[in-house]
């Protein structure tokens, strides 16, 4: 026991195999979105740090607590919960296992009232979704302003899953940037109240298309794939979310990226290096934790220049997209 | 007994082939499943008591909803609406538990459980009344009522009166007086079986669910109403000729079935969740209950055992994925194969083809699924209660 205190501090990381447990939300690993990205981050960490990484997919919301508890009770070094929906479960289980580290994507560990419990063993991995939303908002605004979209009525749309903070931050940046580029633009915002059923999002999208929208931004996870399909069927443009959704539908011209893989990898790296910190880590354009991807569309050079300019300004802090949807 | 046990064996054999063909090791997969479901043969440091506890938590709502499907089967009715009735029960429980959150347990707990039963009964009663009066098929109406319940729930917790706060998709928690106590103390500092006792979430709803199964058996086999239900299920004409009011029996059957489902929903909120959340959007308990009722051959003991199996599969799937790397979706495949095997009566077919035996099917051994869905034919009565 005395021996353990000797030696250089932090030197023990080379011999110990760290055990990392990842619990997805009900979206599952094949959501083409943040659960998938978290898995990619874990895979990279397994390669780089030789950690043992195990995954459990939650089939229903009833599974969150048992799945987190299973890893925690087996003495895992870090248990990662993917998604805002797991906040209360992380709050409960982190209180039961104070010696285990927890990380949660998009949330904090809360009680039933939604208050942050601020447990010392919980790390919140949050994103400035408004940064990513602003990048695709610039593209949408410029296309409308220059008349290069399909209908040119200066109307664009956004379809959210549920009106929760991470969804609204995306939409806030999108609307803010689009209005900055094209002051005459009208941004339609609708919610499907669902994250999994594409049919529900498709209905909201079709209604926006009927109101003249010709660029639709989906912020609804698996449900939002219905937005991309609806845009494709109506021959208008769409914008993907979280991951690069280029392959989801030919109508996707760009995707707003939330680099959950970077966040997951970072939190594992911190644990392996003995640098785990409780509290919030924020990922944004400034630290390459958010961004955009260009998809099935060739952006005109002047729009690309504007996109680059806005990105540089956000990175430098001279432009700050809002977290709340502007009026 | 041969039919359900054989069906499960066939399903697991087919599942093993699927795992092997897709590059997994079926032995590791099933070892993980058994460990996660029953806490035995664990190899990777799982806590057996925790696994058993998780299984029981998943089993509790399946028992009460399984009964809610099995009772109408006996009357020749196919209640696909257990899910909607469960949601109605959970909504009522939550609404009452929030509204009167300062009342003490002796008053509030019975109120939320009874409230859940009444809400579930009304939800199913709509289908019963429509069936008895205008002949609307209960399969259609109960499915529709499921959607109504789901959308009502969505509205209530997203923008509706039960929403906790803007930007959330859940309700406020119910009052402490509405909570069903856990069997072990819910404390983070008391250590039982090597873990903080609050991780063992088994709650008093277990006793309520077992009582529901006992009430179901008593009602069906020891009361005149139970006799009428079975009579209507075997032949409506004969029952009517014998003086049984078919309409009344259909309505009463659905009311009672709905009360069982509503109780399951109320117990789930009072015992586990303590609030309504978006997890109920993806809840499938009421649909799993159909398989539970069929696998349990519509008997109380059978339903409890089948619910335990499905609860173990649910809990075990996660451990299997974490340990063996086999997708937890294998559990859904197994559940489907079990149901498929019962419906297709593979066991009966195999038995018929055996050179020896070819014994006439024993009473009660036939597939209940085929007969139960028509009002003319019903399963032979088991001799046991």
XYZ file of C-alpha atoms in Angstrom:
712
model
C 0.000 0.000 0.000
C 2.886 2.298 0.682
C 4.400 1.326 -2.642
C 1.419 2.757 -4.489
C 2.264 6.217 -3.274
C 5.749 6.120 -4.699
C 6.883 6.773 -8.248
C 6.103 9.669 -10.517
C 2.570 10.930 -10.437
C 0.481 9.983 -13.461
C 2.982 7.346 -14.496
C 0.526 4.570 -13.691
C -1.487 5.282 -16.855
C 0.785 3.155 -18.992
C 0.112 -0.128 -17.218
C -3.558 0.134 -16.329
C -6.208 -0.717 -18.890
C -8.934 1.837 -18.483
C -12.498 0.630 -18.900
C -14.928 2.916 -20.690
C -18.678 2.237 -20.930
C -20.830 4.018 -23.495
C -24.631 4.022 -23.177
C -26.603 5.269 -26.182
C -30.052 6.760 -25.938
C -33.031 5.205 -27.728
C -31.736 6.436 -31.091
C -29.234 3.554 -31.127
C -25.855 3.283 -32.837
C -27.253 3.488 -36.347
C -28.873 6.891 -35.927
C -26.408 8.478 -38.404
C -26.202 11.180 -35.781
C -24.806 11.744 -32.330
C -24.941 8.184 -30.963
C -22.990 7.073 -34.009
C -20.488 9.899 -33.537
C -19.987 9.031 -29.875
C -19.193 5.483 -30.963
C -16.613 6.779 -33.448
C -15.000 8.823 -30.670
C -14.838 5.718 -28.490
C -13.305 3.650 -31.306
C -10.590 6.273 -31.827
C -9.841 6.273 -28.107
C -9.595 2.469 -28.096
C -7.019 2.687 -30.867
C -5.038 5.572 -29.379
C -5.091 4.760 -25.679
C -5.627 0.970 -25.687
C -8.648 1.369 -23.410
C -11.350 -1.283 -23.113
C -14.519 0.224 -24.581
C -17.933 -1.414 -24.253
C -21.250 -0.199 -25.620
C -24.852 -0.722 -24.585
C -27.724 0.543 -26.705
C -30.800 1.633 -24.792
C -33.933 0.138 -26.306
C -36.359 2.206 -24.246
C -36.058 5.031 -21.776
C -36.477 2.404 -19.053
C -32.994 1.161 -19.889
C -31.005 4.285 -19.059
C -30.599 3.659 -15.344
C -29.939 -0.116 -15.563
C -27.443 0.346 -18.403
C -25.507 3.090 -16.617
C -25.646 1.140 -13.349
C -24.317 -2.023 -15.004
C -21.108 -0.305 -16.082
C -20.757 1.662 -12.849
C -21.260 -1.414 -10.649
C -18.531 -3.241 -12.561
C -16.035 -0.540 -11.638
C -15.638 1.137 -15.021
C -13.411 4.207 -14.991
C -15.688 6.328 -17.140
C -19.335 5.861 -18.063
C -20.599 8.064 -20.892
C -24.288 8.789 -21.416
C -25.211 10.059 -24.855
C -27.930 12.647 -24.928
C -29.996 15.212 -23.120
C -32.677 12.577 -22.438
C -30.329 10.825 -20.008
C -29.817 13.778 -17.654
C -31.912 12.495 -14.778
C -30.482 8.966 -15.057
C -26.917 10.341 -14.944
C -27.872 12.450 -11.933
C -29.221 9.411 -10.093
C -26.461 6.926 -10.900
C -23.578 9.384 -10.389
C -24.885 9.922 -6.861
C -24.806 6.176 -6.213
C -21.269 5.685 -7.516
C -19.175 8.665 -6.431
C -15.939 6.810 -7.275
C -16.891 6.333 -10.943
C -16.446 9.124 -13.495
C -19.425 10.022 -15.655
C -19.693 12.143 -18.776
C -22.879 13.178 -20.520
C -23.280 14.557 -24.010
C -25.651 17.523 -24.296
C -26.621 17.683 -20.665
C -25.793 17.644 -16.988
C -26.661 15.285 -14.157
C -29.983 16.504 -12.792
C -32.638 15.682 -10.226
C -36.292 15.101 -11.132
C -36.924 18.844 -11.190
C -34.218 19.344 -13.815
C -31.774 21.073 -11.440
C -28.077 20.419 -12.020
C -26.853 18.321 -9.080
C -23.248 19.419 -9.747
C -21.827 16.059 -8.693
C -18.030 16.148 -8.558
C -17.784 12.994 -10.685
C -19.838 14.303 -13.633
C -18.480 16.067 -16.689
C -20.970 17.824 -18.992
C -20.029 17.857 -22.658
C -21.984 20.732 -24.147
C -21.903 22.322 -27.570
C -22.442 25.758 -28.999
C -24.919 24.412 -31.547
C -25.639 27.998 -32.544
C -22.164 28.151 -34.103
C -22.937 25.232 -36.397
C -26.455 26.533 -37.023
C -25.013 29.912 -38.024
C -22.735 28.351 -40.654
C -25.595 26.638 -42.459
C -27.714 29.739 -41.849
C -25.184 31.793 -43.815
C -25.422 29.343 -46.711
C -29.231 29.398 -46.657
C -29.384 33.181 -46.351
C -26.936 33.771 -49.179
C -28.756 31.371 -51.510
C -32.051 33.136 -50.840
C -30.528 36.588 -51.219
C -28.943 35.717 -54.556
C -32.017 33.916 -55.842
C -30.151 30.625 -56.195
C -32.605 28.476 -54.260
C -35.538 26.682 -55.903
C -38.469 29.026 -55.363
C -36.883 32.320 -54.378
C -39.683 33.496 -52.110
C -37.166 34.329 -49.355
C -38.708 31.664 -47.141
C -36.702 28.932 -45.385
C -37.674 26.436 -42.688
C -36.345 24.615 -39.646
C -37.920 21.459 -38.193
C -37.020 20.748 -34.571
C -37.646 17.551 -32.654
C -38.721 18.844 -29.287
C -38.330 22.435 -28.128
C -35.364 21.749 -25.836
C -32.239 23.914 -25.461
C -29.830 22.006 -27.757
C -32.399 21.997 -30.569
C -33.239 25.646 -30.148
C -29.583 26.708 -30.107
C -29.165 25.217 -33.598
C -32.256 27.017 -34.842
C -31.200 30.259 -33.145
C -27.881 30.376 -34.987
C -29.530 29.376 -38.261
C -32.204 32.068 -38.127
C -29.793 34.727 -36.894
C -27.263 34.108 -39.662
C -29.857 33.764 -42.416
C -31.422 37.083 -41.441
C -27.987 38.674 -41.286
C -27.326 37.709 -44.920
C -30.829 38.302 -46.253
C -32.798 40.811 -44.150
C -36.024 40.089 -46.075
C -35.940 36.381 -45.218
C -38.757 34.609 -43.398
C -37.771 31.611 -41.266
C -40.537 29.092 -40.526
C -39.947 27.060 -37.355
C -41.892 23.903 -36.506
C -41.554 21.045 -34.030
C -42.498 17.405 -34.549
C -42.430 16.583 -30.808
C -40.532 13.447 -31.734
C -36.946 12.321 -32.334
C -37.429 8.900 -33.878
C -40.376 8.712 -36.301
C -39.527 10.161 -39.758
C -43.224 10.340 -40.710
C -43.931 12.966 -38.061
C -41.113 15.243 -39.231
C -42.087 14.735 -42.847
C -45.518 16.185 -42.141
C -44.063 19.322 -40.565
C -41.628 19.717 -43.465
C -44.343 19.369 -46.097
C -46.365 22.053 -44.404
C -43.362 24.403 -44.518
C -42.735 23.588 -48.171
C -46.372 24.429 -48.917
C -45.797 27.794 -47.274
C -42.993 28.527 -49.710
C -39.909 27.267 -47.887
C -37.228 25.963 -50.254
C -34.397 25.248 -47.803
C -35.217 23.071 -44.787
C -32.932 22.542 -41.794
C -33.646 19.384 -39.799
C -32.853 19.398 -36.076
C -34.676 16.238 -35.048
C -32.303 13.267 -35.071
C -33.788 10.164 -36.680
C -37.168 11.845 -37.069
C -35.493 14.551 -39.144
C -34.567 12.076 -41.879
C -38.210 12.596 -42.900
C -37.447 16.292 -43.461
C -34.634 15.419 -45.852
C -36.902 12.999 -47.724
C -39.739 15.500 -47.938
C -37.333 18.089 -49.379
C -36.057 15.561 -51.897
C -39.566 14.656 -53.030
C -40.535 18.319 -53.404
C -37.242 19.115 -55.199
C -36.140 21.707 -52.669
C -32.939 21.833 -50.620
C -32.357 20.437 -47.159
C -29.685 20.726 -44.466
C -28.606 17.861 -42.224
C -27.697 17.980 -38.563
C -25.127 16.644 -36.056
C -23.273 14.338 -38.464
C -22.547 14.752 -42.171
C -25.843 13.578 -43.669
C -24.766 13.766 -47.280
C -25.846 10.206 -47.967
C -29.246 10.435 -46.303
C -30.877 12.165 -49.279
C -29.698 13.856 -52.509
C -31.461 17.041 -51.398
C -28.933 17.618 -48.601
C -26.749 20.601 -49.567
C -24.910 20.953 -46.256
C -24.845 19.651 -42.687
C -24.432 21.455 -39.397
C -21.864 19.472 -37.451
C -21.733 18.837 -33.759
C -18.543 16.920 -33.171
C -19.736 14.485 -30.536
C -16.840 12.231 -31.538
C -14.372 14.931 -30.537
C -16.163 15.478 -27.231
C -16.294 11.750 -26.417
C -12.648 11.295 -27.327
C -11.652 14.314 -25.238
C -13.415 13.083 -22.115
C -11.801 9.631 -22.430
C -8.407 11.234 -23.004
C -8.852 13.323 -19.865
C -9.618 10.267 -17.748
C -6.655 8.331 -19.142
C -4.368 11.299 -18.462
C -5.771 11.790 -14.978
C -7.158 15.173 -15.978
C -10.871 14.517 -15.551
C -12.632 17.706 -14.516
C -16.143 17.987 -13.213
C -18.359 20.681 -14.620
C -18.819 21.777 -18.192
C -16.649 21.371 -21.280
C -17.998 23.425 -24.173
C -17.288 22.544 -27.782
C -17.606 25.268 -30.398
C -16.175 26.545 -33.644
C -13.344 28.085 -31.637
C -12.038 24.647 -30.557
C -13.180 22.762 -33.682
C -15.965 21.033 -31.761
C -18.638 22.419 -34.109
C -18.750 23.287 -37.786
C -20.345 22.444 -41.098
C -19.916 20.128 -44.065
C -20.752 20.807 -47.698
C -22.733 18.030 -49.293
C -24.510 17.366 -52.583
C -24.112 20.913 -53.875
C -21.327 23.083 -55.214
C -21.229 26.331 -53.352
C -20.629 29.450 -55.507
C -17.270 31.050 -54.727
C -18.691 34.266 -53.311
C -20.932 32.348 -50.892
C -17.990 30.196 -49.862
C -16.006 33.371 -49.196
C -18.775 34.749 -46.996
C -19.025 31.427 -45.122
C -15.282 31.485 -44.495
C -15.421 35.068 -43.340
C -18.260 34.440 -40.872
C -16.519 31.334 -39.558
C -13.337 33.305 -38.958
C -15.262 36.028 -37.144
C -17.037 33.528 -34.900
C -13.734 31.829 -34.203
C -12.153 35.168 -33.329
C -15.091 36.104 -31.146
C -16.083 39.203 -33.119
C -19.407 37.603 -34.105
C -21.432 35.663 -31.536
C -24.501 33.728 -32.629
C -27.296 33.866 -30.019
C -28.349 30.874 -27.916
C -32.013 31.875 -27.977
C -34.062 32.029 -31.145
C -34.197 35.702 -32.216
C -37.647 37.225 -32.619
C -46.703 -26.868 -21.081
C -44.988 -28.406 -24.051
C -46.175 -25.732 -26.413
C -44.754 -22.611 -24.720
C -41.557 -24.287 -23.577
C -41.020 -25.779 -27.015
C -41.648 -22.415 -28.631
C -39.032 -20.758 -26.463
C -36.530 -23.515 -27.265
C -37.195 -23.208 -30.996
C -36.784 -19.421 -30.779
C -33.478 -19.689 -28.928
C -32.186 -22.286 -31.357
C -33.063 -20.072 -34.293
C -31.548 -17.096 -32.483
C -28.289 -19.014 -31.996
C -28.128 -19.679 -35.719
C -28.669 -15.982 -36.424
C -25.885 -14.999 -34.027
C -23.503 -17.570 -35.500
C -24.268 -16.583 -39.087
C -23.700 -12.896 -38.313
C -20.280 -13.652 -36.870
C -21.024 -13.810 -33.155
C -20.561 -16.558 -30.618
C -23.975 -17.847 -29.523
C -22.605 -19.312 -26.303
C -21.162 -15.983 -25.211
C -24.352 -14.249 -26.262
C -26.586 -16.521 -24.214
C -24.174 -16.501 -21.273
C -24.497 -12.710 -21.212
C -28.254 -12.973 -21.541
C -28.540 -15.473 -18.672
C -26.212 -13.397 -16.502
C -28.083 -10.185 -17.213
C -31.473 -11.799 -16.807
C -30.998 -14.052 -13.810
C -27.636 -13.096 -12.292
C -26.144 -16.543 -12.769
C -23.012 -17.595 -14.657
C -21.722 -14.039 -14.722
C -18.114 -13.835 -15.842
C -17.308 -10.146 -15.981
C -17.908 -8.900 -12.488
C -21.646 -8.288 -12.722
C -23.491 -8.122 -9.436
C -26.031 -10.995 -9.432
C -28.455 -9.243 -7.096
C -28.495 -6.181 -9.337
C -29.333 -8.282 -12.401
C -32.205 -10.025 -10.615
C -33.473 -6.696 -9.351
C -33.469 -5.190 -12.851
C -35.309 -8.211 -14.250
C -38.039 -7.953 -11.621
C -38.476 -4.232 -12.275
C -39.126 -5.017 -15.956
C -41.361 -7.968 -15.061
C -43.805 -6.073 -12.837
C -45.686 -4.088 -15.523
C -45.688 -7.100 -17.862
C -47.651 -9.197 -15.360
C -50.497 -6.725 -14.952
C -50.710 -5.892 -18.671
C -50.402 -9.581 -19.545
C -53.476 -10.221 -17.440
C -55.188 -7.302 -19.187
C -54.695 -9.037 -22.518
C -55.493 -12.541 -21.288
C -58.851 -11.731 -19.697
C -60.470 -10.385 -22.888
C -58.977 -13.371 -24.773
C -61.184 -15.565 -22.629
C -64.206 -13.577 -23.755
C -63.113 -13.842 -27.371
C -61.861 -10.250 -27.442
C -58.420 -9.189 -28.645
C -57.254 -6.271 -26.513
C -54.393 -4.650 -28.400
C -54.938 -1.521 -26.376
C -53.082 -2.478 -23.201
C -50.418 0.096 -24.069
C -52.912 2.937 -24.357
C -54.650 1.846 -21.171
C -51.288 1.723 -19.403
C -50.526 5.252 -20.581
C -53.950 6.444 -19.418
C -53.214 4.928 -16.014
C -49.791 6.521 -15.803
C -51.202 9.905 -16.823
C -53.945 9.730 -14.190
C -51.477 8.599 -11.522
C -49.113 11.466 -12.340
C -51.831 14.104 -12.546
C -53.278 13.098 -9.173
C -49.831 12.669 -7.636
C -48.861 16.203 -8.648
C -52.179 17.880 -7.881
C -52.374 16.505 -4.335
C -48.635 16.243 -3.716
C -48.840 17.270 -0.077
C -51.153 14.442 1.031
C -49.692 11.621 3.136
C -49.031 8.169 1.742
C -52.053 6.490 3.346
C -54.368 8.759 1.358
C -52.424 9.625 -1.769
C -51.016 6.219 -2.715
C -54.441 4.533 -2.877
C -55.728 7.583 -4.750
C -53.096 7.402 -7.506
C -53.413 3.627 -7.908
C -57.214 3.739 -8.011
C -57.059 6.759 -10.308
C -54.839 4.808 -12.677
C -57.231 1.847 -12.641
C -60.246 4.045 -13.346
C -58.470 5.830 -16.198
C -57.370 2.533 -17.754
C -60.876 1.093 -17.335
C -62.444 4.082 -19.074
C -59.885 3.884 -21.889
C -60.709 0.219 -22.516
C -64.376 0.755 -21.757
C -64.733 2.934 -24.844
C -63.750 -0.044 -26.978
C -66.033 -2.335 -24.960
C -69.065 -0.101 -25.343
C -68.441 0.383 -29.066
C -68.117 -3.372 -29.528
C -71.265 -4.129 -27.534
C -73.456 -1.437 -29.070
C -72.477 -0.817 -32.684
C -70.228 -3.846 -33.170
C -67.046 -1.845 -33.854
C -64.192 -4.328 -33.823
C -62.128 -4.019 -30.634
C -58.872 -4.603 -32.497
C -59.431 -1.416 -34.469
C -60.788 0.684 -31.633
C -58.158 -0.335 -29.082
C -55.350 0.407 -31.555
C -56.867 3.817 -32.203
C -57.154 4.471 -28.487
C -53.428 3.729 -28.190
C -52.691 6.619 -30.522
C -55.045 8.906 -28.662
C -53.265 8.094 -25.387
C -49.817 8.605 -26.899
C -50.697 11.982 -28.366
C -52.476 13.053 -25.212
C -49.318 12.210 -23.283
C -47.176 14.157 -25.760
C -49.416 17.168 -25.421
C -49.528 17.008 -21.627
C -45.757 17.006 -21.117
C -44.685 19.093 -24.118
C -46.428 22.423 -23.868
C -49.405 21.071 -21.921
C -50.458 21.505 -18.302
C -48.194 18.777 -16.880
C -44.966 20.106 -18.432
C -42.260 20.712 -15.826
C -40.854 23.825 -17.494
C -40.460 25.224 -20.971
C -37.754 23.350 -22.845
C -38.360 20.048 -21.087
C -40.272 17.008 -22.191
C -41.329 15.655 -18.826
C -43.729 16.373 -15.992
C -43.056 17.528 -12.459
C -42.416 14.669 -10.032
C -45.341 13.230 -8.096
C -45.600 13.984 -4.397
C -43.598 11.766 -2.026
C -46.863 10.389 -0.669
C -47.670 8.911 -4.086
C -44.447 6.921 -4.339
C -44.524 3.176 -3.893
C -41.676 2.278 -1.540
C -38.835 0.105 -2.749
C -38.357 -3.196 -0.955
C -34.778 -2.317 0.035
C -34.114 1.160 1.454
C -33.481 3.764 -1.270
C -30.248 5.031 0.185
C -26.894 5.837 -1.409
C -25.001 5.156 1.813
C -26.408 1.801 2.949
C -24.444 -0.977 1.269
C -26.346 -4.189 0.480
C -24.920 -7.001 -1.688
C -21.855 -4.824 -2.138
C -23.664 -1.921 -3.775
C -25.534 1.154 -2.550
C -29.022 -0.113 -1.744
C -30.689 2.512 -3.954
C -29.532 0.656 -7.089
C -31.965 -2.156 -6.234
C -35.163 -0.669 -7.571
C -37.570 -3.546 -6.897
C -40.644 -1.957 -5.373
C -43.892 -2.958 -3.683
C -45.548 -3.010 -7.096
C -44.261 -6.585 -7.293
C -46.818 -7.614 -4.677
C -49.517 -5.596 -6.442
C -48.757 -7.301 -9.753
C -48.827 -10.783 -8.198
C -52.099 -9.886 -6.497
C -53.484 -8.776 -9.860
C -52.607 -12.171 -11.340
C -54.313 -13.919 -8.398
C -57.416 -11.745 -8.754
C -57.498 -12.587 -12.451
C -57.394 -16.336 -11.746
C -60.029 -16.088 -9.026
C -62.309 -13.943 -11.153
C -62.067 -16.231 -14.129
C -62.538 -19.586 -12.407
C -64.331 -18.903 -9.128
C -66.968 -16.286 -9.939
C -70.130 -16.257 -12.010
C -68.782 -13.314 -13.981
C -65.759 -15.428 -14.893
C -68.071 -18.184 -16.032
C -69.996 -15.726 -18.187
C -66.766 -14.382 -19.676
C -65.696 -17.888 -20.643
C -69.154 -18.725 -21.935
C -69.195 -15.656 -24.171
C -65.731 -16.535 -25.401
C -66.729 -20.061 -26.368
C -69.963 -19.184 -28.095
C -71.874 -15.970 -27.925
C -75.041 -17.672 -29.175
C -74.914 -20.398 -26.582
C -74.176 -17.861 -23.862
C -77.087 -15.710 -24.934
C -79.335 -18.798 -25.033
C -78.231 -19.589 -21.492
C -79.316 -16.171 -20.335
C -75.952 -14.416 -20.270
C -76.021 -10.789 -21.382
C -73.314 -10.788 -24.017
C -73.210 -7.005 -24.273
C -72.868 -6.511 -20.558
C -70.162 -9.174 -20.360
C -68.134 -7.583 -23.172
C -68.284 -4.143 -21.560
C -67.460 -5.428 -18.086
C -64.592 -7.543 -19.417
C -63.013 -4.582 -21.134
C -63.484 -2.380 -18.079
C -61.699 -4.883 -15.859
C -58.937 -5.475 -18.397
C -58.394 -1.743 -18.694
C -58.221 -1.439 -14.928
C -55.397 -4.013 -14.868
C -53.461 -2.099 -17.543
C -54.125 1.221 -15.885
C -52.844 -0.229 -12.637
C -49.663 -1.305 -14.410
C -49.138 2.256 -15.630
C -49.847 3.776 -12.236
C -47.518 1.312 -10.490
C -44.755 2.086 -12.970
C -44.979 5.818 -12.254
C -45.454 5.391 -8.499
C -42.759 2.731 -8.138
C -40.046 3.573 -10.672
C -40.293 6.802 -12.616
C -42.093 9.181 -10.256
C -42.900 11.395 -13.240
C -44.043 11.220 -16.844
C -41.227 11.495 -19.346
C -40.693 11.137 -23.059
C -39.606 7.547 -22.369
C -43.281 6.611 -22.505
C -43.270 7.598 -26.203
C -41.164 4.537 -26.937
C -42.692 2.271 -24.298
C -43.747 -1.156 -25.605
C -44.937 -2.860 -22.420
C -48.545 -3.118 -23.587
C -47.503 -4.790 -26.820
C -45.058 -7.170 -25.164
C -48.011 -8.087 -22.956
C -49.741 -9.707 -25.933
C -46.820 -12.103 -26.302
C -46.761 -12.646 -22.546
C -50.451 -13.568 -22.499
C -50.077 -15.954 -25.434
C -46.920 -17.577 -24.082
C -48.539 -17.909 -20.667
C -51.486 -19.720 -22.255
C -53.784 -17.227 -20.611
C -53.309 -18.708 -17.138
C -52.209 -16.651 -14.149
C -49.156 -18.787 -13.385
C -48.206 -18.912 -17.027
C -48.449 -15.142 -17.358
C -46.213 -14.566 -14.343
C -43.616 -16.984 -15.744
C -43.820 -15.532 -19.245
C -43.518 -12.002 -17.853
C -40.454 -13.097 -15.920
C -38.914 -14.487 -19.113
C -39.593 -11.281 -21.046
C -38.341 -9.168 -18.147
C -35.155 -11.237 -18.052
C -34.710 -10.889 -21.816
C -35.105 -7.118 -21.531
C -32.619 -6.789 -18.687
C -30.275 -9.398 -20.120
C -30.061 -7.822 -23.563
C -28.056 -4.884 -22.248
C -25.575 -7.070 -20.403
C -25.223 -9.329 -23.423
C -24.308 -6.329 -25.554
C -21.839 -4.958 -23.047
C -20.177 -8.355 -22.413
C -20.371 -10.222 -25.688
C -20.712 -7.324 -28.103
C -23.881 -8.849 -29.573
C -26.470 -6.194 -30.411
C -29.199 -5.985 -27.801
C -31.647 -6.116 -30.683
C -31.181 -9.892 -30.634
C -33.633 -9.802 -27.739
C -36.295 -8.286 -29.975
C -35.587 -11.006 -32.528
C -35.979 -13.683 -29.851
C -39.248 -12.194 -28.648
C -40.555 -12.124 -32.196
C -39.422 -15.697 -32.824
C -41.169 -16.894 -29.667
C -44.396 -15.239 -30.738
C -44.017 -16.487 -34.281
C -43.370 -20.001 -33.060
C -46.507 -19.951 -30.919
C -48.656 -18.499 -33.674
C -47.390 -20.958 -36.280
C -47.644 -23.831 -33.792
C -44.334 -25.351 -34.791
C -44.442 -27.587 -31.739
C -47.758 -29.095 -32.794
C -46.477 -29.631 -36.311
C -43.336 -31.340 -35.073
C -45.313 -33.570 -32.757
C -47.653 -34.584 -35.570
C -44.759 -35.661 -37.755
C -43.096 -37.806 -35.161
C -43.409 -41.484 -36.157
C -44.296 -42.528 -32.640
C -46.896 -40.873 -30.537
C -49.088 -38.852 -32.849
C -51.211 -38.626 -29.796
C -54.295 -36.516 -30.063
C -53.488 -33.041 -28.806
C -54.077 -32.830 -25.136
C -56.758 -30.415 -24.034
C -55.305 -26.984 -23.576
C -52.178 -27.842 -25.509
C -53.330 -26.298 -28.749
C -52.294 -22.832 -29.737
C -54.513 -20.324 -28.024
C -53.673 -17.721 -30.616
C -55.686 -19.204 -33.419
C -58.802 -19.979 -31.490
C -58.887 -16.932 -29.296
C -59.215 -14.482 -32.096
C -62.524 -15.807 -33.284
C -65.560 -15.817 -31.156
C -66.697 -19.223 -32.287
C -63.689 -21.142 -31.078
C -61.946 -20.811 -27.772
C -59.252 -22.867 -26.107
C -60.237 -25.848 -24.092
C -60.338 -25.004 -20.458
C -57.282 -25.968 -18.455
C -58.172 -28.199 -15.588
C -56.189 -26.127 -13.160
C -57.248 -22.843 -11.724
